mmCIF file of C-alpha atoms in Angstrom:
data_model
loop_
_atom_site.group_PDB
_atom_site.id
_atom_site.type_symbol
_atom_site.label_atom_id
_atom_site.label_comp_id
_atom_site.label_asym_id
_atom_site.label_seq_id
_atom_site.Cartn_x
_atom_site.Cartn_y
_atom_site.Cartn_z
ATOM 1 C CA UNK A 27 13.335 -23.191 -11.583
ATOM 2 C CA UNK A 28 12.292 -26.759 -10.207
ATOM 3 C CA UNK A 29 11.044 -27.503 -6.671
ATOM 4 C CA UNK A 30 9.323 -30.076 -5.263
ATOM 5 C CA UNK A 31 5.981 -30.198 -3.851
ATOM 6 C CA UNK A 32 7.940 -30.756 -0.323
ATOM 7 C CA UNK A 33 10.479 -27.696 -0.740
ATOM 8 C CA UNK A 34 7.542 -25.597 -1.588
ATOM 9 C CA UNK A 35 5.298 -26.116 0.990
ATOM 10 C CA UNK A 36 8.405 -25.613 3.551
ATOM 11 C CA UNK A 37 8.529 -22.088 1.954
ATOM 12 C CA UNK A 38 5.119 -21.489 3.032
ATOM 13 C CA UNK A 39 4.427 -23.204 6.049
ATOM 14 C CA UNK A 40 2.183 -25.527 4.495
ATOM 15 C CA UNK A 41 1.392 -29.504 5.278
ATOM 16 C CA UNK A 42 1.535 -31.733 1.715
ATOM 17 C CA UNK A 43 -0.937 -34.224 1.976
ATOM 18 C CA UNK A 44 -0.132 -36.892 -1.096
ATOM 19 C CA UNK A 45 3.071 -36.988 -3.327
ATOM 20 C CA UNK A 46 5.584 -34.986 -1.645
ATOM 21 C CA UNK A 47 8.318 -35.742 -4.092
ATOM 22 C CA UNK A 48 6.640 -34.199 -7.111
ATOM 23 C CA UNK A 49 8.416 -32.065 -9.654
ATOM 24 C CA UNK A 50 6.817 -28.334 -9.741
ATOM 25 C CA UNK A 51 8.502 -26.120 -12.454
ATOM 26 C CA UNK A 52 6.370 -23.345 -12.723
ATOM 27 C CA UNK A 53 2.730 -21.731 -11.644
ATOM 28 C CA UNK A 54 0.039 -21.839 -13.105
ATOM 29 C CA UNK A 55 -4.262 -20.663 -12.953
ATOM 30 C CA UNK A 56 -6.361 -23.593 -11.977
ATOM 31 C CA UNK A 57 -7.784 -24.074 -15.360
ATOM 32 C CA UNK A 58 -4.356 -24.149 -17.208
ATOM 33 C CA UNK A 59 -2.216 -25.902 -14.376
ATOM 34 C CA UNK A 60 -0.786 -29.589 -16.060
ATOM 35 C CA UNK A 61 1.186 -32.123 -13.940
ATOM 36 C CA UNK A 62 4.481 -29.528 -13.509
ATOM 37 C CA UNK A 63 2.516 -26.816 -12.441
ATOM 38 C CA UNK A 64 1.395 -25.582 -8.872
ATOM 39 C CA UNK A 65 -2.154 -23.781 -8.271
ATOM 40 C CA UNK A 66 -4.335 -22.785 -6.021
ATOM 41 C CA UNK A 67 -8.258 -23.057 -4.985
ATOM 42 C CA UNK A 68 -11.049 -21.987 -2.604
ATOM 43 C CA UNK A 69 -14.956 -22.685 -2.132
ATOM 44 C CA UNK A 70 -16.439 -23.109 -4.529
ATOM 45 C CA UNK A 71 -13.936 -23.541 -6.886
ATOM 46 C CA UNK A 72 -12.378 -26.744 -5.105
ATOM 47 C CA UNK A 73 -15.303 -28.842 -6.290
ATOM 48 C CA UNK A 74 -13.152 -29.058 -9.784
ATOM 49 C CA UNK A 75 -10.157 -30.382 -8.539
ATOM 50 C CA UNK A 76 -10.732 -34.097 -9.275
ATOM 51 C CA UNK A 77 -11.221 -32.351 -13.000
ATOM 52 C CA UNK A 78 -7.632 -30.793 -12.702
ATOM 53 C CA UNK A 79 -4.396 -32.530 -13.265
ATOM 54 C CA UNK A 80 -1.938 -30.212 -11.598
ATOM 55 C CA UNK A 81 1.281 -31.558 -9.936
ATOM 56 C CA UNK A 82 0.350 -30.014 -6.494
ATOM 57 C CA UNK A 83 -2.512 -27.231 -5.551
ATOM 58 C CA UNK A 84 -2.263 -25.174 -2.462
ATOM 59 C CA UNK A 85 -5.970 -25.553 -0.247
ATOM 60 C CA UNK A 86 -6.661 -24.167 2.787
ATOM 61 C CA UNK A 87 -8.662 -27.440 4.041
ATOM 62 C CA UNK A 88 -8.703 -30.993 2.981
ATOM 63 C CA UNK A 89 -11.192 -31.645 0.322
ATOM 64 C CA UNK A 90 -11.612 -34.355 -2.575
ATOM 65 C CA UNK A 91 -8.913 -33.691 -4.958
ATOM 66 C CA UNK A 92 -8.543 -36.583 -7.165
ATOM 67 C CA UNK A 93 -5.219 -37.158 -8.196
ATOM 68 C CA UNK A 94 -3.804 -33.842 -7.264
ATOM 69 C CA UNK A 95 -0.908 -33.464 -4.159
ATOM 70 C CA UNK A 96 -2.330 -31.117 -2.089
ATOM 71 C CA UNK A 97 -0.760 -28.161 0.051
ATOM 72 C CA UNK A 98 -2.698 -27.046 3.235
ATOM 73 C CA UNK A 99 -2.123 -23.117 4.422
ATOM 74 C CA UNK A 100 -4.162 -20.219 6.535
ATOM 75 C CA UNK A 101 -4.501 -18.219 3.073
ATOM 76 C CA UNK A 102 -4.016 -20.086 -0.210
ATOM 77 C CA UNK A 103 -4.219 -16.608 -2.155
ATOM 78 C CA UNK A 104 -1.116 -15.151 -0.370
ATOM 79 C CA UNK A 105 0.623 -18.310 -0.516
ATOM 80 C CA UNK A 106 0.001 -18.211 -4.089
ATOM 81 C CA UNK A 107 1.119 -14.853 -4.750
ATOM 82 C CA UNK A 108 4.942 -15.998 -2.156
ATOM 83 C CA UNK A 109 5.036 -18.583 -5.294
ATOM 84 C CA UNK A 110 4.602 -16.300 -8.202
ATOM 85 C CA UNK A 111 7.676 -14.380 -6.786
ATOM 86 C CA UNK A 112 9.349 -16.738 -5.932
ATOM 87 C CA UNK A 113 8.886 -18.617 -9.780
ATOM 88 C CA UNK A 114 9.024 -14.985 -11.721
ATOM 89 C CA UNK A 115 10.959 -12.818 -9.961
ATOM 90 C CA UNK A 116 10.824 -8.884 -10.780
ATOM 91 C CA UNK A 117 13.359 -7.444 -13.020
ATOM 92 C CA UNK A 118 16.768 -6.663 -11.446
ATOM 93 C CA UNK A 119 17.627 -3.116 -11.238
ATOM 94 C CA UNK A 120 21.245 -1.977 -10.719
ATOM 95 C CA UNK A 121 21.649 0.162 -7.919
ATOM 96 C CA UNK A 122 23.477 3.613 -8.197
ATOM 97 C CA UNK A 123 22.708 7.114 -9.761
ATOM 98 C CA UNK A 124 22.872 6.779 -13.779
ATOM 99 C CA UNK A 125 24.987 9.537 -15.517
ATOM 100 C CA UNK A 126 21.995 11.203 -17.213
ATOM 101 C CA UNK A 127 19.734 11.850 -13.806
ATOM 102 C CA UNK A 128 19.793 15.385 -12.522
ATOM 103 C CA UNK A 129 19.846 15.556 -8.336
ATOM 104 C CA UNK A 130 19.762 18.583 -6.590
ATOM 105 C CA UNK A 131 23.243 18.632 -4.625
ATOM 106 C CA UNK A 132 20.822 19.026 -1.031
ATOM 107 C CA UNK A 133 19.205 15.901 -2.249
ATOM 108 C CA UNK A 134 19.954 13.022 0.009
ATOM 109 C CA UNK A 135 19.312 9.121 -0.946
ATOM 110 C CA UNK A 136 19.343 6.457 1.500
ATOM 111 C CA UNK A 137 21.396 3.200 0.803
ATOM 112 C CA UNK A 138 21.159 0.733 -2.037
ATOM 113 C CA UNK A 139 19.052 3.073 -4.081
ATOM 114 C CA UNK A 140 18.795 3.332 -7.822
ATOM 115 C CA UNK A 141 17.874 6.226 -9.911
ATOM 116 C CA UNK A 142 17.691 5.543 -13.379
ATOM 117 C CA UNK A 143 18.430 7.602 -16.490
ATOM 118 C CA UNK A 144 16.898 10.933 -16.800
ATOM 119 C CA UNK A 145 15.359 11.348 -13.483
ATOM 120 C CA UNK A 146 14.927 14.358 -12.309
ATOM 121 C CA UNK A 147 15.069 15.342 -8.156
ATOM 122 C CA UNK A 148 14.898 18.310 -6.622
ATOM 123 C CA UNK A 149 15.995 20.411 -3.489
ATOM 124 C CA UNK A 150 16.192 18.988 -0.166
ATOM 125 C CA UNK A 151 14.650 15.801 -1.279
ATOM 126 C CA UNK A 152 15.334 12.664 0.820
ATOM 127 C CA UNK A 153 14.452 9.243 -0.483
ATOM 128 C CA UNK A 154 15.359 6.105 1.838
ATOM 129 C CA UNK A 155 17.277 2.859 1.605
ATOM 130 C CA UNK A 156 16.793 0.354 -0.969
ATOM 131 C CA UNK A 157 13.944 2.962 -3.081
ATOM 132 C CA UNK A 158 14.571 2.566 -7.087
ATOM 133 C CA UNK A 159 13.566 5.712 -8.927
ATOM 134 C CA UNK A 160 12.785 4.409 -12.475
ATOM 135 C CA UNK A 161 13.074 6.756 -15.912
ATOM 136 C CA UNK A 162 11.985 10.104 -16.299
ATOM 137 C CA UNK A 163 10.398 10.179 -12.911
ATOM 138 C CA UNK A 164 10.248 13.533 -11.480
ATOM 139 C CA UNK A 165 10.145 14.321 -7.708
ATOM 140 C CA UNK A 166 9.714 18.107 -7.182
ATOM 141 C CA UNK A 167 11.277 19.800 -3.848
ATOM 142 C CA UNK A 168 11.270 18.247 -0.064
ATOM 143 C CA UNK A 169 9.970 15.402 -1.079
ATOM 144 C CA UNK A 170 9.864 12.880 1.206
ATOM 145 C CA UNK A 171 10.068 9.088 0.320
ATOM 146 C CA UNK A 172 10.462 6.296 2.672
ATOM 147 C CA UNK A 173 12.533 3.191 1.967
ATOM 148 C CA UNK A 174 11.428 0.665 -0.143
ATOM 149 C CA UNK A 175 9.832 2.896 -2.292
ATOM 150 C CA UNK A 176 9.622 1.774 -6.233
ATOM 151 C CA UNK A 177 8.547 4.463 -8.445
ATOM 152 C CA UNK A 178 7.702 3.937 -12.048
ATOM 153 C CA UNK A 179 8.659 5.423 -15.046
ATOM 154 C CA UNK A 180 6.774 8.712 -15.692
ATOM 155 C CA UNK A 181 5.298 9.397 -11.945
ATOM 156 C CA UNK A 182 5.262 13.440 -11.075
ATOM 157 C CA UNK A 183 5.764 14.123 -7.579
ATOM 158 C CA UNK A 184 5.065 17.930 -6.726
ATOM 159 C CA UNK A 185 6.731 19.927 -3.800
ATOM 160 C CA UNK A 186 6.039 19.120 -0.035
ATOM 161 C CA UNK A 187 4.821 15.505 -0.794
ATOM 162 C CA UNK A 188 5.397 13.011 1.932
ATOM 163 C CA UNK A 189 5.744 9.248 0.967
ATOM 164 C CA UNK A 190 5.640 6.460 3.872
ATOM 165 C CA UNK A 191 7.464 2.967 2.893
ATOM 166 C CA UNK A 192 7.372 0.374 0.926
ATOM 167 C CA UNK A 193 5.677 2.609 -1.626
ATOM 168 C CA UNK A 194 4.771 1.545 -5.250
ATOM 169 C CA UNK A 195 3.657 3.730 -7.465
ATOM 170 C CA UNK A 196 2.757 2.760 -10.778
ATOM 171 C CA UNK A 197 3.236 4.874 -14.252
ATOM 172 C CA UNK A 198 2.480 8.051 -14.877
ATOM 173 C CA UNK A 199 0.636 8.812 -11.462
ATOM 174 C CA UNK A 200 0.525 12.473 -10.457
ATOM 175 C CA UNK A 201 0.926 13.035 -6.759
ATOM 176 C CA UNK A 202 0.795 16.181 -5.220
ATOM 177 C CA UNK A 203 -0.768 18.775 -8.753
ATOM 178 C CA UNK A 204 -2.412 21.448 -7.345
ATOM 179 C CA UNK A 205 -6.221 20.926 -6.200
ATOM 180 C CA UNK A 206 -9.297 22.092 -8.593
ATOM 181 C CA UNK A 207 -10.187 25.383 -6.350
ATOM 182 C CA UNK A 208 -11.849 28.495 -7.969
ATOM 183 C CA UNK A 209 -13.650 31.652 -6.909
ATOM 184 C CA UNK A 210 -15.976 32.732 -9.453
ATOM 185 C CA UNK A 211 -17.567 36.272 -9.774
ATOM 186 C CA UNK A 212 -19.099 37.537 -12.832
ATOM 187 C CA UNK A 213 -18.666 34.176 -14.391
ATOM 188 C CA UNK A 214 -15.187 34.374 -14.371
ATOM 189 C CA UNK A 215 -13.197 31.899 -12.473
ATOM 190 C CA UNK A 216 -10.690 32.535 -11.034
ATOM 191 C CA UNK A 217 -7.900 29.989 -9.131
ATOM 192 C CA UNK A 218 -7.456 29.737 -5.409
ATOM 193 C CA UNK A 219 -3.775 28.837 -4.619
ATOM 194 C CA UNK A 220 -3.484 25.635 -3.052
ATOM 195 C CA UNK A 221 -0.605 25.193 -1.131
ATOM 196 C CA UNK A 222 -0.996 22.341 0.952
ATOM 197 C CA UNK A 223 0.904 18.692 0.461
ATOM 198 C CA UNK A 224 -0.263 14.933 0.202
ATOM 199 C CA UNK A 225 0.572 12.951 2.613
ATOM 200 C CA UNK A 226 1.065 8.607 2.177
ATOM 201 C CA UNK A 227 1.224 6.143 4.323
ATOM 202 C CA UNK A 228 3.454 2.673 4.666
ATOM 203 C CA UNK A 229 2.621 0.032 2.260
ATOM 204 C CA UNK A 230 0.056 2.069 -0.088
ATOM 205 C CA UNK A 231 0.024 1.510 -3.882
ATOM 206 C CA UNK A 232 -0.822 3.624 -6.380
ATOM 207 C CA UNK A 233 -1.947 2.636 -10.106
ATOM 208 C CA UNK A 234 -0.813 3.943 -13.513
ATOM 209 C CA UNK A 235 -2.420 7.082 -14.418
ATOM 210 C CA UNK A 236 -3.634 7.882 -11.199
ATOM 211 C CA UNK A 237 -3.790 11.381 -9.928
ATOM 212 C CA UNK A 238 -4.136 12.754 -6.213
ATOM 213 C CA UNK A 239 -4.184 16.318 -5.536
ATOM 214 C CA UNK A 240 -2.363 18.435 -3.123
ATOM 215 C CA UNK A 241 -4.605 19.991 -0.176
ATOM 216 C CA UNK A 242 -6.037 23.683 -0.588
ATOM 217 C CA UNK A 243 -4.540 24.037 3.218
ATOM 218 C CA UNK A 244 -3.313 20.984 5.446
ATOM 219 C CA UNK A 245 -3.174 17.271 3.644
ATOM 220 C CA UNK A 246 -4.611 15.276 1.055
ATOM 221 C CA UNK A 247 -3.971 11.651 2.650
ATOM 222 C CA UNK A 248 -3.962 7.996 2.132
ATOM 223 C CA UNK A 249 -3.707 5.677 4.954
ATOM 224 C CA UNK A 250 -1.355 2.502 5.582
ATOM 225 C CA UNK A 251 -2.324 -0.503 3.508
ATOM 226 C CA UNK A 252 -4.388 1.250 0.948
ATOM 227 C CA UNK A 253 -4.229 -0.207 -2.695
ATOM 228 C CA UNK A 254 -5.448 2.484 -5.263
ATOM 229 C CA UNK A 255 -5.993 1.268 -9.121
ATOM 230 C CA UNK A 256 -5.265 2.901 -12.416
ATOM 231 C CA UNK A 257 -6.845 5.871 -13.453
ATOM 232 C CA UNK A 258 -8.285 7.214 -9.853
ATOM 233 C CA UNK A 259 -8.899 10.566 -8.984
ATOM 234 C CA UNK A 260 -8.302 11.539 -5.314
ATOM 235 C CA UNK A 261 -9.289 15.503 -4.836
ATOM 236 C CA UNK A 262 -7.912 18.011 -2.618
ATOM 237 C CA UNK A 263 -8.214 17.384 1.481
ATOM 238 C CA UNK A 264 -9.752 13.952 0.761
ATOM 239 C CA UNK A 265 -8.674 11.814 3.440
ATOM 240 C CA UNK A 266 -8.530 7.909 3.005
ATOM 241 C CA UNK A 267 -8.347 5.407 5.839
ATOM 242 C CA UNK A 268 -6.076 2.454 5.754
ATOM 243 C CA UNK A 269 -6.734 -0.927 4.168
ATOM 244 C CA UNK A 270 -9.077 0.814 2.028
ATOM 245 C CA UNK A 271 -9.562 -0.724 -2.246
ATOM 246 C CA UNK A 272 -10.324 2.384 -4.601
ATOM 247 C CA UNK A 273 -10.823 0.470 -8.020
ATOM 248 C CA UNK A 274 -10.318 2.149 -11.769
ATOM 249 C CA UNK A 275 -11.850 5.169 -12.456
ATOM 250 C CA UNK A 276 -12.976 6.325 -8.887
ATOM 251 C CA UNK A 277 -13.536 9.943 -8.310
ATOM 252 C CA UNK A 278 -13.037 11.388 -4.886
ATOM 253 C CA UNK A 279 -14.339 15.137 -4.669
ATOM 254 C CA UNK A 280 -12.325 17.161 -2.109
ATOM 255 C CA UNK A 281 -12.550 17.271 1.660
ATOM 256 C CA UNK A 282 -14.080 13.854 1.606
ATOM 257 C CA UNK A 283 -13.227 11.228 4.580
ATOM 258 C CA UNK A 284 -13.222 7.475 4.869
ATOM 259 C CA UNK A 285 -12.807 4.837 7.388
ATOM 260 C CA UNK A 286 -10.865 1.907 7.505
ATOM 261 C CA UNK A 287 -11.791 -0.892 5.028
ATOM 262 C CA UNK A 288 -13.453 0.945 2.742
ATOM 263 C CA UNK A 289 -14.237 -0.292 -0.709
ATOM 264 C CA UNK A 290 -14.852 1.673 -3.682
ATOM 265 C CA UNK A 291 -15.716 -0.860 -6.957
ATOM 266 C CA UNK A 292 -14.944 0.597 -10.394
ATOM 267 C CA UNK A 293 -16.495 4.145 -11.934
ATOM 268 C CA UNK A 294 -17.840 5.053 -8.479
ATOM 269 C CA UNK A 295 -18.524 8.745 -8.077
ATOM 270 C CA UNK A 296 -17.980 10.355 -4.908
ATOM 271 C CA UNK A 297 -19.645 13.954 -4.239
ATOM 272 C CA UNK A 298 -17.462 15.794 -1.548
ATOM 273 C CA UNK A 299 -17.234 17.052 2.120
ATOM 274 C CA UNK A 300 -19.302 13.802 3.372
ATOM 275 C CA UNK A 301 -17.768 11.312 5.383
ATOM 276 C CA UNK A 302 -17.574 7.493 5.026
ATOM 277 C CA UNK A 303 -17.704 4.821 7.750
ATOM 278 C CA UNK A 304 -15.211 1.756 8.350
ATOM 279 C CA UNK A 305 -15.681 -1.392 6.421
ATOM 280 C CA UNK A 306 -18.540 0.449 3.749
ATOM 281 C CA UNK A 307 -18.432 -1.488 0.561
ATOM 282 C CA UNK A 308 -19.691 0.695 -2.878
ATOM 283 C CA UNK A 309 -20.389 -1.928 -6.236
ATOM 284 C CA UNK A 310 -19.242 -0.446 -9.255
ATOM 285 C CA UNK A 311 -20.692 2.936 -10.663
ATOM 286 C CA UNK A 312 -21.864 3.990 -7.220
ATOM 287 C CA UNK A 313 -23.154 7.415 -6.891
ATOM 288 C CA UNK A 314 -22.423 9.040 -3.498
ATOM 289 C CA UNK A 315 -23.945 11.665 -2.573
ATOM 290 C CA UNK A 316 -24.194 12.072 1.352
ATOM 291 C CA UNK A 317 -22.726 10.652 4.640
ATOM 292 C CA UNK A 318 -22.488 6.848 4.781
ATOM 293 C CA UNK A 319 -22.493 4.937 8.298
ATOM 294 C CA UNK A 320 -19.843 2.363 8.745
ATOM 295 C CA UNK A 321 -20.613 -1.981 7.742
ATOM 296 C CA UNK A 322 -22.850 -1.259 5.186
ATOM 297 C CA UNK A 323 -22.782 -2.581 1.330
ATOM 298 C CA UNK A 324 -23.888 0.186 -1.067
ATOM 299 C CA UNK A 325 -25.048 0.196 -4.672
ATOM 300 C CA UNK A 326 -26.807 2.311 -7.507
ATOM 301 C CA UNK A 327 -27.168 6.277 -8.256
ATOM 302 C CA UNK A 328 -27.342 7.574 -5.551
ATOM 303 C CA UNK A 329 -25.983 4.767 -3.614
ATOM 304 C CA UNK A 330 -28.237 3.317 -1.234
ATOM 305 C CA UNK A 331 -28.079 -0.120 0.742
ATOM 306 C CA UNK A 332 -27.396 -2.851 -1.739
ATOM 307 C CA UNK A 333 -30.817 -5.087 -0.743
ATOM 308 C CA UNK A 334 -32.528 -1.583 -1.706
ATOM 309 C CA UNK A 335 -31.139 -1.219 -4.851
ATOM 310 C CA UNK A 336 -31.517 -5.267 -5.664
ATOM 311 C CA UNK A 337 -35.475 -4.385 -4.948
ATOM 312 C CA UNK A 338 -35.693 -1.451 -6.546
ATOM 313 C CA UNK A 339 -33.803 -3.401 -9.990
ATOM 314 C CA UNK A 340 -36.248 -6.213 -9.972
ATOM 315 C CA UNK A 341 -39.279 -3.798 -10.026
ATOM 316 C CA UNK A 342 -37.508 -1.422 -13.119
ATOM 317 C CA UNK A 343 -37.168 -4.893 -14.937
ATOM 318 C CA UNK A 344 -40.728 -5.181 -14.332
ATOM 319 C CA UNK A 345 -42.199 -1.713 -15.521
ATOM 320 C CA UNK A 346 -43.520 -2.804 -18.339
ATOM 321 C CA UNK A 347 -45.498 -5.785 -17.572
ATOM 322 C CA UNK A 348 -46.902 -3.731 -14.542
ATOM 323 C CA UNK A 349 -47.590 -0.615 -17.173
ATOM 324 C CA UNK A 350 -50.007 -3.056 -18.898
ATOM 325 C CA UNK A 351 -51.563 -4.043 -15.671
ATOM 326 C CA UNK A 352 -52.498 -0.466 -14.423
ATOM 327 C CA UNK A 353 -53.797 0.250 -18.373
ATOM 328 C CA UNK A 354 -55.621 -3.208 -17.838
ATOM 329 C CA UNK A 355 -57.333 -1.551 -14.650
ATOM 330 C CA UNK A 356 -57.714 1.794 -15.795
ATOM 331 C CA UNK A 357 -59.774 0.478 -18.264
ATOM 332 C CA UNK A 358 -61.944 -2.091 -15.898
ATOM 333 C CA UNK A 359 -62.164 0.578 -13.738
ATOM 334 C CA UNK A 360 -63.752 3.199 -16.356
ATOM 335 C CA UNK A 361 -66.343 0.078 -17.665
ATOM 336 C CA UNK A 362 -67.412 -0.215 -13.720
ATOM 337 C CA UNK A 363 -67.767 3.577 -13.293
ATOM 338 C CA UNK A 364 -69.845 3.785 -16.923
ATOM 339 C CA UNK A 365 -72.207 1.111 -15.282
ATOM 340 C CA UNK A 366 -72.993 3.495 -12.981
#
């Protein structure tokens, strides 16, 4: 695919300020971009670009660029990512029900949909327009999927799940498996059914691996916008707000709730039945262990306001240089008493 620097910033709405004409064939990360590539860069990282040599590089504000075309928009990252799809598109998927799937007959799927070969759907599911269902995906009964929805090969979708649209979910997620719940007498455990569903909302994305349980009673949910990473665990009744980040390796216990704009970083730990404000932020490996109020940046085990924990760092790194102080005036102090 060739474009030029004009054609592309059409596409996104942009201004070009310097060589409109220029040839872009492909894009590119601002370190590796050459004269036919396209790129992008924000503060601080525009301070390179008389270094870089790229045919055009999208900016959200003038700067010094050397001898680089520039493209001005609101948000060079999502104009960035427009370009990416629009350079390397996703692979085509035929639409239609292969031969080897196996579809309840109370099934119904919406328009334009695709389930591929050896997919498995059960009773009284209904999956919307334009969906693609990809290999050995298996979508237990009344399911509900919105349209849009692209689900990977491998994903397990248990009875009574409801899925809102544009829905990705990545490989191998488990959505719906019944929630850890025990009664234990004598030391014997024994399981308490759970029998409630998970419920997603529009536009949420779910990473490889990833595993949200089903509610004990009522909902395990997700809320619009929400972009969950690999290998998360989400337990049962744990309600998450929309436009929330849970990064790699997060665990949820049950009955937890979150705001809006939540962030969890990666391997943060998450005790349950507390509840989470709106825009909370939680660096990686964040132990939570109680109610968190809402605009607040978190950090450390158990997570406490990130200038706290920055404190608290800089005096462990110093332990051992203050150890040999306090000897230092143990000592003084035991020559002064001797005096005496």
């Amino acid at each position: 695919m060739k474009r030029t620097v004009k054609e592309l910033a059409e596409f996104l709405g942009g201004r070009v300020i310097g060589d409109g004409t220029r040839i872009i064939e492909d894009v590119k990360g601002l370190a590796e971009a050459e004269a036919g590539d396209i790129t992008f860069a924000v503060d601080p990282y525009t301070e390179y670009l008389p270094k870089i040599h790229a045919g055009a590089v999208i900016v959200e504000k003038e700067v010094p660029a050397g001898d680089n075309t520039l493209i001005l928009v609101d948000t060079p990252r999502l104009s960035f990512s427009k370009l990416l799809e629009l350079f390397h598109p996703r692979q085509s998927v035929e639409k239609g029900v292969h031969a080897t799937a196996v579809i309840d007959k109370t099934a119904v799927l919406g328009d334009n949909t695709a389930v591929m070969a050896y997919a498995v759907i059960g009773k009284e599911v209904y999956i919307g327009a334009n969906s693609v269902i990809y290999p050995y995906v298996f979508i237990g009964d009344r399911v509900r999927i919105d349209e849009g929805a692209v689900i990977y090969p491998g994903v397990v979708i248990f009875e009574n799940t409801v899925i809102g649209k544009n829905a990705v979910i990545r490989s191998h997620a488990v959505i719906g498996g019944e929630g850890f719940g025990f009664a234990t007498k004598d030391g014997v455990h024994t399981r308490i059914p759970q029998i409630g569903n998970v419920v997603i909302g529009d536009d949420v994305e779910i990473g490889a691996g990833t595993a949200i349980d089903n509610g004990t009673l009522g909902s395990t949910k997700v809320g619009r916008g929400t972009k969950i990473d690999n290998l998360v665990h989400l337990g049962h009744n744990v309600e998450i707000g929309e436009d929330c980040f849970v990064i790699a390796q997060t665990g949820i216990a049950g009955s937890t709730k979150t705001g809006h704009h939540v962030t969890f970083a990666g391997q943060t730990g998450c005790t349950g039945h507390i509840t989470i404000g709106d825009n909370v932020t939680f660096a990686g490996k964040s132990g939570i262990i109680g109610n968190v109020p809402s605009n607040t940046i978190n950090a450390g085990f158990p997570a406490q306001p990130h200038i706290e924990w920055s404190r608290t760092q800089v005096y462990l790194r110093r332990l051992p240089d203050l150890a040999k102080t306090v000897k230092q005036l143990e000592k003084r102090l035991a020559a002064l008493e001797g005096k005496e």
